[in-house]
XYZ file of C-alpha atoms in Angstrom:
295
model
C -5.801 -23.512 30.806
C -3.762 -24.642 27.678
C -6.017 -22.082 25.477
C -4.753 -19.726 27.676
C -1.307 -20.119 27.896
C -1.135 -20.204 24.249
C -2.640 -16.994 23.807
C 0.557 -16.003 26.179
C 2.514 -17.896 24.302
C 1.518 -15.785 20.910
C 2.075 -12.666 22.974
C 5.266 -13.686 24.604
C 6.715 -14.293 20.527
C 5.415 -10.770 19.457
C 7.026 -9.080 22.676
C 10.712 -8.774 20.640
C 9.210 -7.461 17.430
C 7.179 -4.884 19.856
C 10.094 -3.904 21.350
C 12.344 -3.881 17.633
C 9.438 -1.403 16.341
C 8.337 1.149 18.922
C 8.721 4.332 17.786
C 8.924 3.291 14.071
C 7.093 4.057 10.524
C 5.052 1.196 9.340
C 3.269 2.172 5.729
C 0.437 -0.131 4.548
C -1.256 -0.048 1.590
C -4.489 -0.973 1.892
C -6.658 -2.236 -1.094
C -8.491 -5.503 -2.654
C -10.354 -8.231 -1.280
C -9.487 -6.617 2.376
C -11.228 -3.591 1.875
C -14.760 -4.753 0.589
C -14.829 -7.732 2.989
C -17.120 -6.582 5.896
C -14.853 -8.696 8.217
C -11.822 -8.072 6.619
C -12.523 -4.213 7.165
C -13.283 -4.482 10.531
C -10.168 -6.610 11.564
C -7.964 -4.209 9.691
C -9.361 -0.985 11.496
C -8.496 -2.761 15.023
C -5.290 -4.259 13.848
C -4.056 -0.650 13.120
C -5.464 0.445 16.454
C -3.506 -2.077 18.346
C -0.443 -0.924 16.377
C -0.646 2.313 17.458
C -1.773 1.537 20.878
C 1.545 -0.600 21.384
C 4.425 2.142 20.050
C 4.051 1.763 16.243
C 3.160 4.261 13.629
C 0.763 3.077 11.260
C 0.197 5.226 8.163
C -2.393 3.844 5.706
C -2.532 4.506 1.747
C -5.278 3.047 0.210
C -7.024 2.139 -2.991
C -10.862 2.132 -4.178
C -10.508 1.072 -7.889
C -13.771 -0.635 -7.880
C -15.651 1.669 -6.634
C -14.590 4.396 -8.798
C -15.835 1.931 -11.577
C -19.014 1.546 -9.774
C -19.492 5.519 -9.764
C -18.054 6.146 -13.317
C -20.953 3.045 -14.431
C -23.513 4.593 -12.289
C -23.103 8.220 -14.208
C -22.454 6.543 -17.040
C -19.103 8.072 -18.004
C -17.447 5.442 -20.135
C -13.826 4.172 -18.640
C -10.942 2.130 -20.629
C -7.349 1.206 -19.262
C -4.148 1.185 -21.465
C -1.650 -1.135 -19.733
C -3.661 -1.378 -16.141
C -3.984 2.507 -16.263
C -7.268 4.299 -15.850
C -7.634 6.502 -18.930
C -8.724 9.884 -16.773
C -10.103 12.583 -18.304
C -11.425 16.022 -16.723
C -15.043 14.214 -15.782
C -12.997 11.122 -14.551
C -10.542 12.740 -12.352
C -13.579 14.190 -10.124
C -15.030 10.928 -9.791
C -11.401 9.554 -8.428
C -11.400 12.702 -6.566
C -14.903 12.552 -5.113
C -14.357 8.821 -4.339
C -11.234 7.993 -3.495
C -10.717 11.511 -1.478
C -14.211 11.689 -0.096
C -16.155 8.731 0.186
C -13.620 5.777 0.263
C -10.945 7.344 2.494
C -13.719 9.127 5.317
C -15.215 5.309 5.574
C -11.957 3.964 6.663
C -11.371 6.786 8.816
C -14.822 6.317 10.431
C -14.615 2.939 10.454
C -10.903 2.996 12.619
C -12.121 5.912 14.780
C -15.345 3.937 15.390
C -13.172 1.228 16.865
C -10.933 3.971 19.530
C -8.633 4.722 16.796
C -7.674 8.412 15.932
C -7.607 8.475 12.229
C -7.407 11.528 9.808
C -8.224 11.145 6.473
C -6.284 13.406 3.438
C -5.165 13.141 0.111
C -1.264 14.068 -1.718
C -2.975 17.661 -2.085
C -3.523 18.323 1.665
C -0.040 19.985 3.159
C 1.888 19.621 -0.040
C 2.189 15.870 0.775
C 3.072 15.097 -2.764
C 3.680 16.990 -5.628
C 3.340 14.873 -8.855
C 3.539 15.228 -13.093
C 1.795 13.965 -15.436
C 2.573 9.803 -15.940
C 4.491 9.513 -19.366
C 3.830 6.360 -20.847
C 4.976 4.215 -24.357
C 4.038 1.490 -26.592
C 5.407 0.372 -29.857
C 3.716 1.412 -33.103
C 3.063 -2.131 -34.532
C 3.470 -0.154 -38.208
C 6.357 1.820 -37.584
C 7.654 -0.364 -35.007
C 9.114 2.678 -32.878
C 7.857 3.543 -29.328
C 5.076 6.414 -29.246
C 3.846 8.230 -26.222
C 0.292 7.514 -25.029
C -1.696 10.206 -23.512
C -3.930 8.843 -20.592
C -5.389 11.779 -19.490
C -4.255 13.226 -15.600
C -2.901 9.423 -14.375
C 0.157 10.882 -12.611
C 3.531 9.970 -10.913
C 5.267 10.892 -7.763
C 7.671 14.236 -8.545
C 8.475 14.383 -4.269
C 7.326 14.227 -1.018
C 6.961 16.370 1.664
C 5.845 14.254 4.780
C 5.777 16.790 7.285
C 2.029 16.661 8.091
C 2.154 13.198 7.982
C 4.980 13.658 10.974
C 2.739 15.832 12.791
C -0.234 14.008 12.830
C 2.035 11.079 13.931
C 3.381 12.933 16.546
C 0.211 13.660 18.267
C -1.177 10.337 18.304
C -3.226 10.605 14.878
C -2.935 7.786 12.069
C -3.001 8.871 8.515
C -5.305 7.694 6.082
C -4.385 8.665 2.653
C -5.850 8.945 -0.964
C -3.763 8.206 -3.707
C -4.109 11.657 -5.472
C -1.770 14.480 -6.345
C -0.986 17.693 -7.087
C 1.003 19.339 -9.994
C 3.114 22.258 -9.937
C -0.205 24.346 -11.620
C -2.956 23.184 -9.469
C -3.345 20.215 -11.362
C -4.943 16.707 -9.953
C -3.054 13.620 -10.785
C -4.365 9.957 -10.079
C -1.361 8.002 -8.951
C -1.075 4.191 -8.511
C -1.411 3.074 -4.425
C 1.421 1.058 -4.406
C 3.670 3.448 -6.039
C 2.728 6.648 -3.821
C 2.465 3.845 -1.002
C 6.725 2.907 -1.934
C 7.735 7.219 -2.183
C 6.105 7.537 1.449
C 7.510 5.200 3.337
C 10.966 6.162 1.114
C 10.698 10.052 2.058
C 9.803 8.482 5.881
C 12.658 6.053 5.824
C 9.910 3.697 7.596
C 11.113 1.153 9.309
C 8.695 -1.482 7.008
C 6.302 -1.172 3.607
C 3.528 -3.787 3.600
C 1.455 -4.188 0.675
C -2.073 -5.945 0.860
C -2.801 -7.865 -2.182
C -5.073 -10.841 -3.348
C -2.537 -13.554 -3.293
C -0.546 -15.057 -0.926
C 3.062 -13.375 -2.409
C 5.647 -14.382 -5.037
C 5.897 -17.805 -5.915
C 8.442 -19.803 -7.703
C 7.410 -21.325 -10.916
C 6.044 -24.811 -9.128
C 3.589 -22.951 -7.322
C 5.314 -22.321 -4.028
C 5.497 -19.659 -1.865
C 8.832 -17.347 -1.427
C 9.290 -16.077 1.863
C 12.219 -13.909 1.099
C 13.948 -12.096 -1.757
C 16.961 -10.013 -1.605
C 16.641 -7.119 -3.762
C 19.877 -8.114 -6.111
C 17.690 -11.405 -6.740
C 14.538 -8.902 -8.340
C 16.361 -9.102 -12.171
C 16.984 -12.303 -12.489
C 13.877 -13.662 -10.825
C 11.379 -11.002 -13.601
C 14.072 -12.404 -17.028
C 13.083 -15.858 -16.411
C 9.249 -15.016 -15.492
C 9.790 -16.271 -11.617
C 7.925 -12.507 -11.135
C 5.628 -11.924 -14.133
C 2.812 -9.997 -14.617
C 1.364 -7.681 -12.263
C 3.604 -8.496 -9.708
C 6.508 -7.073 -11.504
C 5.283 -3.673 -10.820
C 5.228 -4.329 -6.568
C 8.289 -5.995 -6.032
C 9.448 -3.341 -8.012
C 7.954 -0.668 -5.992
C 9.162 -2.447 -2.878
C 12.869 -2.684 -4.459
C 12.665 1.271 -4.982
C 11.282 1.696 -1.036
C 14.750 0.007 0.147
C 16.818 1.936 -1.682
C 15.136 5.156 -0.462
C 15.610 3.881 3.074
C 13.055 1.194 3.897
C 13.756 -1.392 6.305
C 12.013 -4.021 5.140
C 9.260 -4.805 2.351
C 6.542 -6.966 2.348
C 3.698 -8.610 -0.108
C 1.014 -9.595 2.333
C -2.185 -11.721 1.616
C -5.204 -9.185 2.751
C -7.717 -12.039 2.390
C -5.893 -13.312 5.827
C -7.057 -12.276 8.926
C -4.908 -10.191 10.798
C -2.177 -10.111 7.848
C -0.579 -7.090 9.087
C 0.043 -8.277 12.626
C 0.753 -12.027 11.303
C 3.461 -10.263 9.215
C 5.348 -7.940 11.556
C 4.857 -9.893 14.988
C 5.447 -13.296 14.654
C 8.822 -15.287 13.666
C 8.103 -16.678 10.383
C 5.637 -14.044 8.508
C 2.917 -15.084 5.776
C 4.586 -13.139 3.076
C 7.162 -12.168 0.921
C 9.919 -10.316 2.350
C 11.857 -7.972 -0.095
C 14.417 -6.456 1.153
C 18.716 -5.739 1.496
C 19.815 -9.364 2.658
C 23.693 -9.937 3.889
């Protein structure tokens, strides 16, 4: 009887947060350790179900660097990065096309509708979702010692979005699954960085919260511990003194831009967790990092 009522007891402490959310945005990007985990995959699928079966919106962006290495290896097309960026060539961009747009993206979708979700998988391209240019980036000659720009091939950026078919698939009960790709204002195909088209979408849907899966727990403080919140005017400060180093820079980053577009709330979520999502947006304290506008 105990087990019981503290199953009711769990459900009794999401009720608020149910009621806070119906109706809302919730954008998740969905990559690392939680999407080549068999259990991790299948937990995710039904945590988005339950999401939408209670009032929220879920809207999933997702990664699938690994497996475009796997495919580039497998057809032997040789692949370098400059800065974290895939170098992408003509012959690489249809392998990111082919696998993130195609293979990755239709297994989640299966794998959600499988589980009495109604998922619908597209990329930037479909509906004019986003329209991006070529990424632009920099590094210092170590000769000349001034900055010189780096061509890596069709890596792109977000230019705008357009999330009208993103509304209408929410608005008749579908959840969107969606490939990080592209297009430019001549038919071109851009790969774009998850977390950054992850940040412009939930910015151009003013959602009410941005969670981003990752393979750590959040941002911790230099001895090792956990931060549950940051306020945005913290985010300087915190990367100066190397509090945020490293890859992380770029997400709380991301997140920062997602408030000021309009985001309620950001969040750095642990995807090796079961149930992160849920743990994250339904109960009191969160597992996370919270980024966000704080009074």
């Amino acid at each position: 009887m105990q087990e019981l009522i503290a199953k009711a007891n769990v459900l009794m402490e999401a009720l608020p947060w149910i009621r806070r959310f119906y109706g809302t945005s919730i954008v998740i990007k969905y990559g690392g350790h939680a999407m080549v985990d068999e259990r991790l995959r299948e937990e995710f699928a039904r945590d988005i179900i339950l999401m939408k079966y209670i009032g929220l919106n879920p809207v999933v962006i997702h990664g699938g660097g690994p497996q475009i290495g796997k495919v580039l290896e497998a057809m032997n097309i040789q692949s370098h990065f400059v800065q974290g960026m895939r170098v992408t060539d003509s012959a690489t961009m249809d392998v990111v096309e082919m696998v993130l747009g195609g293979k990755v993206n239709k297994e989640i979708v299966t794998n959600i509708n499988r589980h009495g979700g109604k998922a619908v998988g597209i990329t930037g391209k479909d509906g004019g979702l986003i329209r991006a240019r070529k990424m632009e980036m920099t590094a210092v000659n170590p000769d000349s010692l001034t900055p010189e720009i780096i061509d890596i091939g069709m890596v792109g950026e977000v230019e705008e979005v357009n999330p009208a078919i993103i509304e209408a698939l929410e608005k008749n009960n579908f959840i969107p699954v969606i490939a990080p790709i592209g297009g430019g204002l001549e038919g071109e195909t851009y790969n774009i960085n998850a977390d950054l088209v992850a940040g412009k979408i939930a910015g151009a849907l003013k959602a009410e919260k941005l969670i981003l899966l990752t393979d750590v727990e959040g941002v911790k403080d230099k001895d090792g511990r956990l931060i549950s919140t940051i306020d945005i005017r913290r985010v300087p400060d915190l990367i100066n003194n190397g509090t945020i180093s490293g890859g992380m820079i770029p997400k709380v980053n991301c997140c920062v831009e997602a408030i000021e577009a309009g985001v309620g709330k950001t969040h750095i979520v642990d995807g090796r967790m079961e149930h992160a999502c849920l743990l994250e947006i339904f109960t009191d304290k969160g597992i996370g990092t919270a980024v966000a506008r704080y009074k």
